[in-house]
Every structure is written in C-alpha cells, then in structure tokens.
Amino acid sequence: MKIELHYDPVRPETAVCINGALTDRKDVYGFLYPVRGCLLQAWLPQSGSWSGLRSQLEELARGEALELHFYGRSVDGADLRSSLEGMEGLQLELHEVDRIGQTSQMLARLEQGILRLLTEPVVMEYDERAERRKSAQELFPEMAECVGERLKSFSLPSWLCTVETEDDFDACAQSEGSCVVLEKSFLTSLEVLHRVGELTRSLRRCPEMVWCRVEVERRRDFAYYAAQFPSLRLNLLEEDEDAWQQRLYSKYGKPYQLRSQLREVEQLLEQMESVCGQQDRLRGEIKQLKEQGRTGTVTPALLRSQLDCTQKLRWITAKTKEIQQLRWQLDRGIAELEQPADQQKEG
C-alpha cells in the first residue's frame, strides 16, 4: 500500500493520496479525516480520543507492507519520522516542499494589488487642458482608512502569547495556533501545571508550543513534579534561554503569521467587494437626484451629491475588474496549495 501525505503548515491542511488516488477531504470515513485541518505535530501522537498516526497507519495497512511518502517541510518530516520510528513494514520517504515560500509570494502580490487599488487614481473628468483624477482614499475615505491601517499591521500578527493572568490564560485556551509562554506570575504553584493541557485540548496546539518560564532555582522542583504525571508534558524555560524563541518562530510562528495574513487578505477583499456592490444603489441615487433637479430647485448641495455619486460609480466601474482579478488570484493560489505537490509540478 502506498500513502502520500501532502502537508501545508500554513492553513494547516493535509491532503491524502492512497494508492495514487486523492481522497475526498469531506469523506468522514476517510483516512485522517478528523485531523486533516490540524497542525501535524498535534496529531502525530495519541491525544484524547485520537489514537495517533502510528495506530491509524497500522489499522489501515493491517499487516500489509506500507510505503509512506511525506511532502512538506523538512522540520515536519523529521517529526513524522521520529513518531514512526521502529514501525514494522514501513518504508518512509520525505520530499521537501516549500509551501511557506509559495504562500509568502502570493500574499506579497495580493498586498501590492490592494495597495495599488487604494492609491491609484481614476480619471473623473478629461478635457484638453487637464485631467481630474480621484483615488479610493478620496472617494471612500472610511473604507480606505480601514484597509490602509490593516495593511500597515499586515506583517505583524502576534504569534507568541504571554500568560500572566487568568484572563490571559482563558483567551489562549479559546484560541488556537499561537505559541504560549506561561509566565512566573501565573505559575504560582505546582498544581497550576495541570492546566497546561487545556491549551492543547482538541488538538488546537501541540505540547511543543507551550512553555513555562520559571526561576532557575525552581526548575528542578517543577521538572520533578511533572515527571510524576506521564500525561503532563512540560517545557521549562530558564531566564537565559533565548534560542527557543527563534526555533518556535521558524517552526510554528511563521506559518501562524501567514495563516493570519491569509484571513486578513480575505477580509480586505470582502470590504472592497462590498464597495463594488454599491453600484445599483449609486445608480438609484443619481437617478433620484436628477429627478429632484428637474422638478425642484437645483442647489449646490444637490449638485455636490450628484457629482459625488457619479464619481464613486465611475471608480467602481473602473476598478471592479481589478478587484475580481485579486479575488481570482487568492482563490487560485489557495486551490494550488491544496493540490498535491506532484500535481503542482505537472500544472
């Protein structure tokens, strides 16, 4: 039996091929169905009702020789290899695929496209002497300001959460994907360590993403206490340990940031699409204003309103196709990421 696992750490998502056939991700009886949308490191071991990858593979193969191909980052492949070490009848091959780079390039293009839409003016009037142009920032200031502010913080989603209070802990327990550091102010007793499992419940994080910062003199007590409870997986951090943050960022932080940016781009495009959806309303207002001008007094305010609606409609007409193109780029980029790596090369 040949199984292929195509893992994308950004979304995160795992596509599965069995004997060359891509399995339906919506098939509730399909292999790995319950965990395909979770971080790989969260479902490699047993967790709760999930039996772990090794058990799942053994049940699927039922004694048959198994050829397993993994497509993804080398760091994820190393974790996979370690979790399956010693499994009988298994031939494992790792194939490195840079989905982080693919996603980063796609997001950079989309960010540039959205910024261009906001700042690039559209010709409103033209005569032999001059052109009059206006941008989205002038015509739709609230939308442009909102989108612009979100673009400024586009590359800064926080991937590392610090827990100092109960409120901090509750917020982390309800979120998923970010790494967590439990600070000394929260770790007031050894018994608090039993709450660490709440942060990894439902496979929302893997244990490697949760760290505890303790004083050097208390480290031995914490480690000894945790050793008495096999289910208590504990990562203790000393004051002078800095390299762990870079390791965590490379492995989990960067994918988390890109995941947040994908959601952000989706929301920004929805905002801009909602502006384009105002066409019929603007046409109706223009018609109504013209009718008022024919039947009543033409005032400067009425003329300004008519001009404002006309210019907004002109911008929407000029930019709708560009916004649709950005949406197409996003949808196509995600669809390509969902494809197995070997199919991407063929395409």
XYZ file of C-alpha atoms in Angstrom:
347
model
C 0.000 0.000 0.000
C 1.246 3.478 -0.895
C 0.124 6.538 1.064
C 1.066 10.153 0.336
C 0.674 12.926 2.914
C 0.864 16.449 1.473
C 1.129 18.817 4.424
C 0.645 22.581 4.346
C 1.673 24.109 7.708
C 0.122 27.483 6.893
C -3.582 26.739 6.641
C -2.903 23.998 8.105
C -4.176 21.165 5.895
C -3.117 17.634 4.969
C -4.112 16.126 1.625
C -4.050 12.324 1.465
C -3.482 10.064 -1.546
C -3.921 6.316 -1.185
C -2.503 4.164 -3.986
C -2.383 7.206 -6.252
C -5.968 8.385 -5.636
C -6.622 11.664 -3.835
C -9.129 11.069 -1.038
C -12.130 13.344 -0.591
C -11.404 15.742 2.282
C -15.144 15.776 3.090
C -15.380 11.995 3.458
C -16.000 11.464 7.171
C -14.787 7.868 6.827
C -11.592 8.886 5.023
C -8.114 8.327 6.430
C -7.083 11.155 8.816
C -10.457 12.890 8.312
C -10.778 14.138 11.933
C -7.350 15.807 11.943
C -6.660 16.973 8.385
C -7.205 20.585 9.368
C -4.909 20.433 12.427
C -1.191 21.002 12.924
C 0.769 17.871 12.088
C 2.617 17.854 15.417
C -0.729 17.832 17.229
C -1.953 14.602 15.616
C 1.251 12.586 15.353
C 0.917 11.325 18.963
C -2.144 9.976 20.734
C -4.312 12.759 22.155
C -7.705 12.321 23.796
C -9.869 10.088 21.596
C -7.387 10.377 18.731
C -5.195 7.256 18.637
C -2.199 8.850 16.879
C -0.760 8.419 13.380
C 1.109 5.164 14.031
C -2.043 3.432 15.260
C -4.044 4.796 12.332
C -1.478 3.556 9.804
C -1.300 0.105 11.421
C -5.082 -0.182 11.310
C -5.180 0.909 7.660
C -2.354 -1.385 6.492
C -3.467 -4.459 8.536
C -0.082 -6.148 8.200
C 0.479 -5.138 4.570
C 3.801 -3.503 3.669
C 3.345 0.274 3.729
C 5.099 2.863 1.559
C 4.598 6.321 3.062
C 5.600 9.486 1.192
C 5.552 12.815 3.035
C 5.563 16.128 1.139
C 6.301 19.181 3.272
C 8.974 20.964 5.288
C 11.997 19.021 6.474
C 11.269 20.013 10.083
C 7.813 18.458 9.856
C 9.183 15.396 8.076
C 11.699 14.898 10.901
C 8.885 14.900 13.474
C 6.944 12.423 11.353
C 9.948 10.111 11.058
C 10.559 10.255 14.806
C 6.941 9.400 15.631
C 7.001 6.318 13.351
C 10.458 5.085 14.287
C 10.560 1.299 14.581
C 7.203 0.698 12.889
C 7.317 -2.681 11.151
C 6.738 -2.912 7.400
C 7.078 0.840 6.888
C 9.120 2.462 4.131
C 9.165 6.215 4.645
C 10.315 8.783 2.076
C 10.444 12.526 2.708
C 10.042 15.113 -0.067
C 10.693 18.757 0.804
C 8.071 21.251 -0.432
C 8.231 24.982 0.359
C 4.606 25.976 0.940
C 5.783 28.752 3.250
C 7.565 30.417 0.343
C 4.625 29.857 -2.021
C 2.206 31.464 0.423
C 4.550 34.389 1.162
C 4.900 35.206 -2.531
C 1.150 35.020 -3.105
C 0.436 37.320 -0.142
C 3.069 39.836 -1.275
C 1.427 40.088 -4.708
C -2.027 40.495 -3.182
C -0.830 43.142 -0.734
C 0.691 45.162 -3.576
C -2.512 44.809 -5.593
C -4.718 46.022 -2.742
C -2.405 48.973 -2.039
C -2.457 49.911 -5.731
C -6.266 49.872 -5.734
C -6.354 52.265 -2.786
C -3.827 54.767 -4.091
C -4.031 54.658 -7.887
C -6.431 57.435 -9.026
C -9.109 57.069 -11.664
C -9.819 59.749 -14.297
C -13.048 61.537 -13.378
C -13.044 64.294 -15.983
C -10.906 64.990 -19.004
C -10.552 67.923 -21.334
C -7.781 69.397 -23.465
C -6.358 71.375 -20.555
C -6.256 68.843 -17.728
C -7.369 65.571 -16.238
C -9.128 65.321 -12.918
C -8.394 62.138 -11.027
C -9.539 60.738 -7.705
C -8.480 57.729 -5.690
C -10.364 55.428 -3.328
C -8.807 57.356 -0.447
C -10.718 60.455 -1.573
C -13.970 58.802 -2.622
C -14.292 56.117 0.075
C -12.218 57.538 2.950
C -13.623 55.286 5.685
C -13.058 52.092 3.727
C -9.624 53.253 2.525
C -8.519 54.254 6.021
C -9.655 50.937 7.475
C -7.964 48.872 4.755
C -4.855 51.055 4.883
C -4.463 50.676 8.649
C -4.846 46.931 8.377
C -2.230 46.832 5.632
C 0.230 48.707 7.869
C -0.029 45.975 10.500
C -0.233 43.283 7.820
C 3.072 41.609 8.711
C 2.751 41.934 12.466
C 0.220 39.387 13.769
C 1.362 38.188 17.170
C 2.359 34.542 17.109
C 3.567 34.297 20.721
C 1.133 34.883 23.584
C 2.269 35.514 27.141
C 0.084 34.391 30.031
C 0.371 36.413 33.226
C -3.252 36.432 34.419
C -6.337 34.221 34.395
C -7.815 36.356 31.618
C -4.691 35.801 29.507
C -4.966 32.057 30.061
C -8.668 31.944 29.181
C -8.019 33.885 25.955
C -5.274 31.444 24.919
C -7.400 28.417 25.828
C -10.139 29.646 23.496
C -7.798 30.491 20.604
C -5.645 28.179 18.518
C -2.419 28.124 16.544
C -0.321 30.591 18.533
C 2.555 29.610 20.788
C 2.204 30.304 24.514
C 4.551 31.217 27.351
C 3.211 30.825 30.888
C 4.991 33.492 32.914
C 6.201 33.272 36.502
C 3.354 35.481 37.681
C 0.869 32.828 36.506
C 2.810 29.777 37.692
C 2.156 30.457 41.363
C 2.041 26.779 42.371
C 2.961 23.342 41.062
C -0.717 22.428 40.786
C -1.184 25.076 38.091
C 0.844 22.861 35.742
C -2.154 20.550 35.382
C -3.907 23.308 33.439
C -1.354 23.209 30.623
C -3.434 20.501 28.927
C -6.290 22.981 28.465
C -4.134 24.839 25.929
C -3.662 21.747 23.737
C -7.191 20.390 24.045
C -8.977 19.446 20.803
C -5.604 19.477 19.005
C -5.625 23.280 18.892
C -1.888 23.246 19.714
C 0.817 20.658 20.182
C 2.639 20.413 23.540
C 5.846 21.793 21.988
C 4.088 25.150 21.528
C 3.508 25.725 25.256
C 6.400 26.780 27.515
C 6.688 27.646 31.196
C 9.066 30.339 32.416
C 10.334 29.608 35.935
C 13.209 30.777 38.070
C 16.346 28.670 37.781
C 16.149 27.646 41.434
C 12.589 26.294 40.974
C 13.241 24.453 37.722
C 14.172 21.178 39.407
C 11.008 21.201 41.559
C 8.790 21.793 38.524
C 10.531 19.100 36.473
C 10.331 16.554 39.312
C 6.653 17.268 39.900
C 5.784 16.952 36.193
C 7.640 13.629 35.983
C 5.140 12.129 38.431
C 2.358 12.564 35.862
C 3.062 10.876 32.487
C 0.296 12.829 30.744
C 1.766 16.155 31.858
C 4.044 17.278 29.025
C 6.088 20.195 30.222
C 8.586 22.529 28.551
C 10.518 24.525 31.140
C 12.237 27.734 30.146
C 15.084 29.345 32.058
C 15.752 33.063 32.154
C 18.799 32.876 29.866
C 17.295 30.665 27.176
C 16.721 32.736 24.023
C 17.245 30.336 21.141
C 13.902 28.616 21.827
C 12.003 31.633 20.503
C 13.735 31.520 17.108
C 13.123 27.780 16.883
C 9.457 28.201 17.718
C 9.049 31.087 15.273
C 10.575 29.151 12.382
C 8.519 26.049 13.090
C 5.180 27.472 14.242
C 5.287 31.279 14.377
C 5.899 31.992 10.690
C 3.118 29.643 9.478
C 0.773 31.191 12.061
C 1.536 34.708 10.800
C 0.927 33.689 7.198
C -2.318 31.998 8.238
C -3.445 35.220 9.912
C -2.460 37.226 6.839
C -4.486 34.941 4.568
C -7.563 35.611 6.699
C -6.758 39.324 6.653
C -6.488 39.447 2.853
C -9.793 37.606 2.580
C -11.455 40.213 4.806
C -9.856 43.145 2.978
C -11.106 41.842 -0.359
C -14.573 41.387 1.116
C -14.526 45.050 2.189
C -13.552 46.177 -1.294
C -16.104 43.858 -2.888
C -18.781 45.383 -0.674
C -17.903 48.793 -2.138
C -18.315 47.406 -5.651
C -21.706 46.068 -4.575
C -22.938 49.665 -4.232
C -23.344 50.133 -7.982
C -27.123 49.690 -8.083
C -27.618 51.906 -5.037
C -25.490 54.680 -6.547
C -27.320 54.481 -9.878
C -30.605 54.780 -7.996
C -29.373 57.807 -6.060
C -28.137 59.515 -9.211
C -31.485 58.954 -10.890
C -33.301 60.318 -7.847
C -31.059 63.395 -7.641
C -31.546 64.149 -11.324
C -35.283 63.905 -10.883
C -35.101 66.327 -7.953
C -33.154 68.744 -10.151
C -35.791 68.601 -12.866
C -38.777 69.065 -10.579
C -37.329 71.358 -7.901
C -34.647 73.852 -7.096
C -31.139 72.968 -8.142
C -28.927 73.700 -5.125
C -25.133 73.457 -4.712
C -25.681 70.658 -2.200
C -27.723 68.661 -4.724
C -25.079 69.132 -7.399
C -22.330 68.055 -4.991
C -24.280 64.916 -4.054
C -24.862 64.067 -7.709
C -21.173 64.605 -8.530
C -20.090 62.512 -5.533
C -22.309 59.601 -6.544
C -21.185 59.846 -10.175
C -17.502 59.812 -9.247
C -17.932 56.871 -6.882
C -19.755 54.952 -9.590
C -17.016 55.785 -12.081
C -14.330 54.482 -9.691
C -16.272 51.277 -9.061
C -16.769 50.709 -12.787
C -13.045 51.215 -13.430
C -11.814 49.056 -10.540
C -14.306 46.182 -10.318
C -12.346 44.044 -12.767
C -9.116 44.580 -10.796
C -10.814 43.546 -7.555
C -12.226 40.467 -9.252
C -8.722 39.682 -10.521
C -7.325 39.862 -6.975
C -10.079 37.557 -5.758
C -9.245 35.140 -8.558
C -5.544 35.253 -7.617
C -6.371 34.454 -3.989
C -8.772 31.627 -4.820
C -6.401 30.172 -7.394
C -3.436 30.425 -5.027
C -5.307 28.570 -2.285
C -6.501 25.950 -4.784
C -2.897 25.370 -5.894
C -1.778 25.000 -2.284
C -4.489 22.387 -1.801
C -3.155 20.301 -4.681
C -0.632 17.514 -4.032
C 2.924 18.671 -4.696
C 3.451 16.383 -7.671
C 0.290 17.739 -9.358
C 1.527 21.303 -8.833
C 4.677 20.480 -10.756
C 2.705 18.916 -13.554
C 0.488 22.022 -13.752
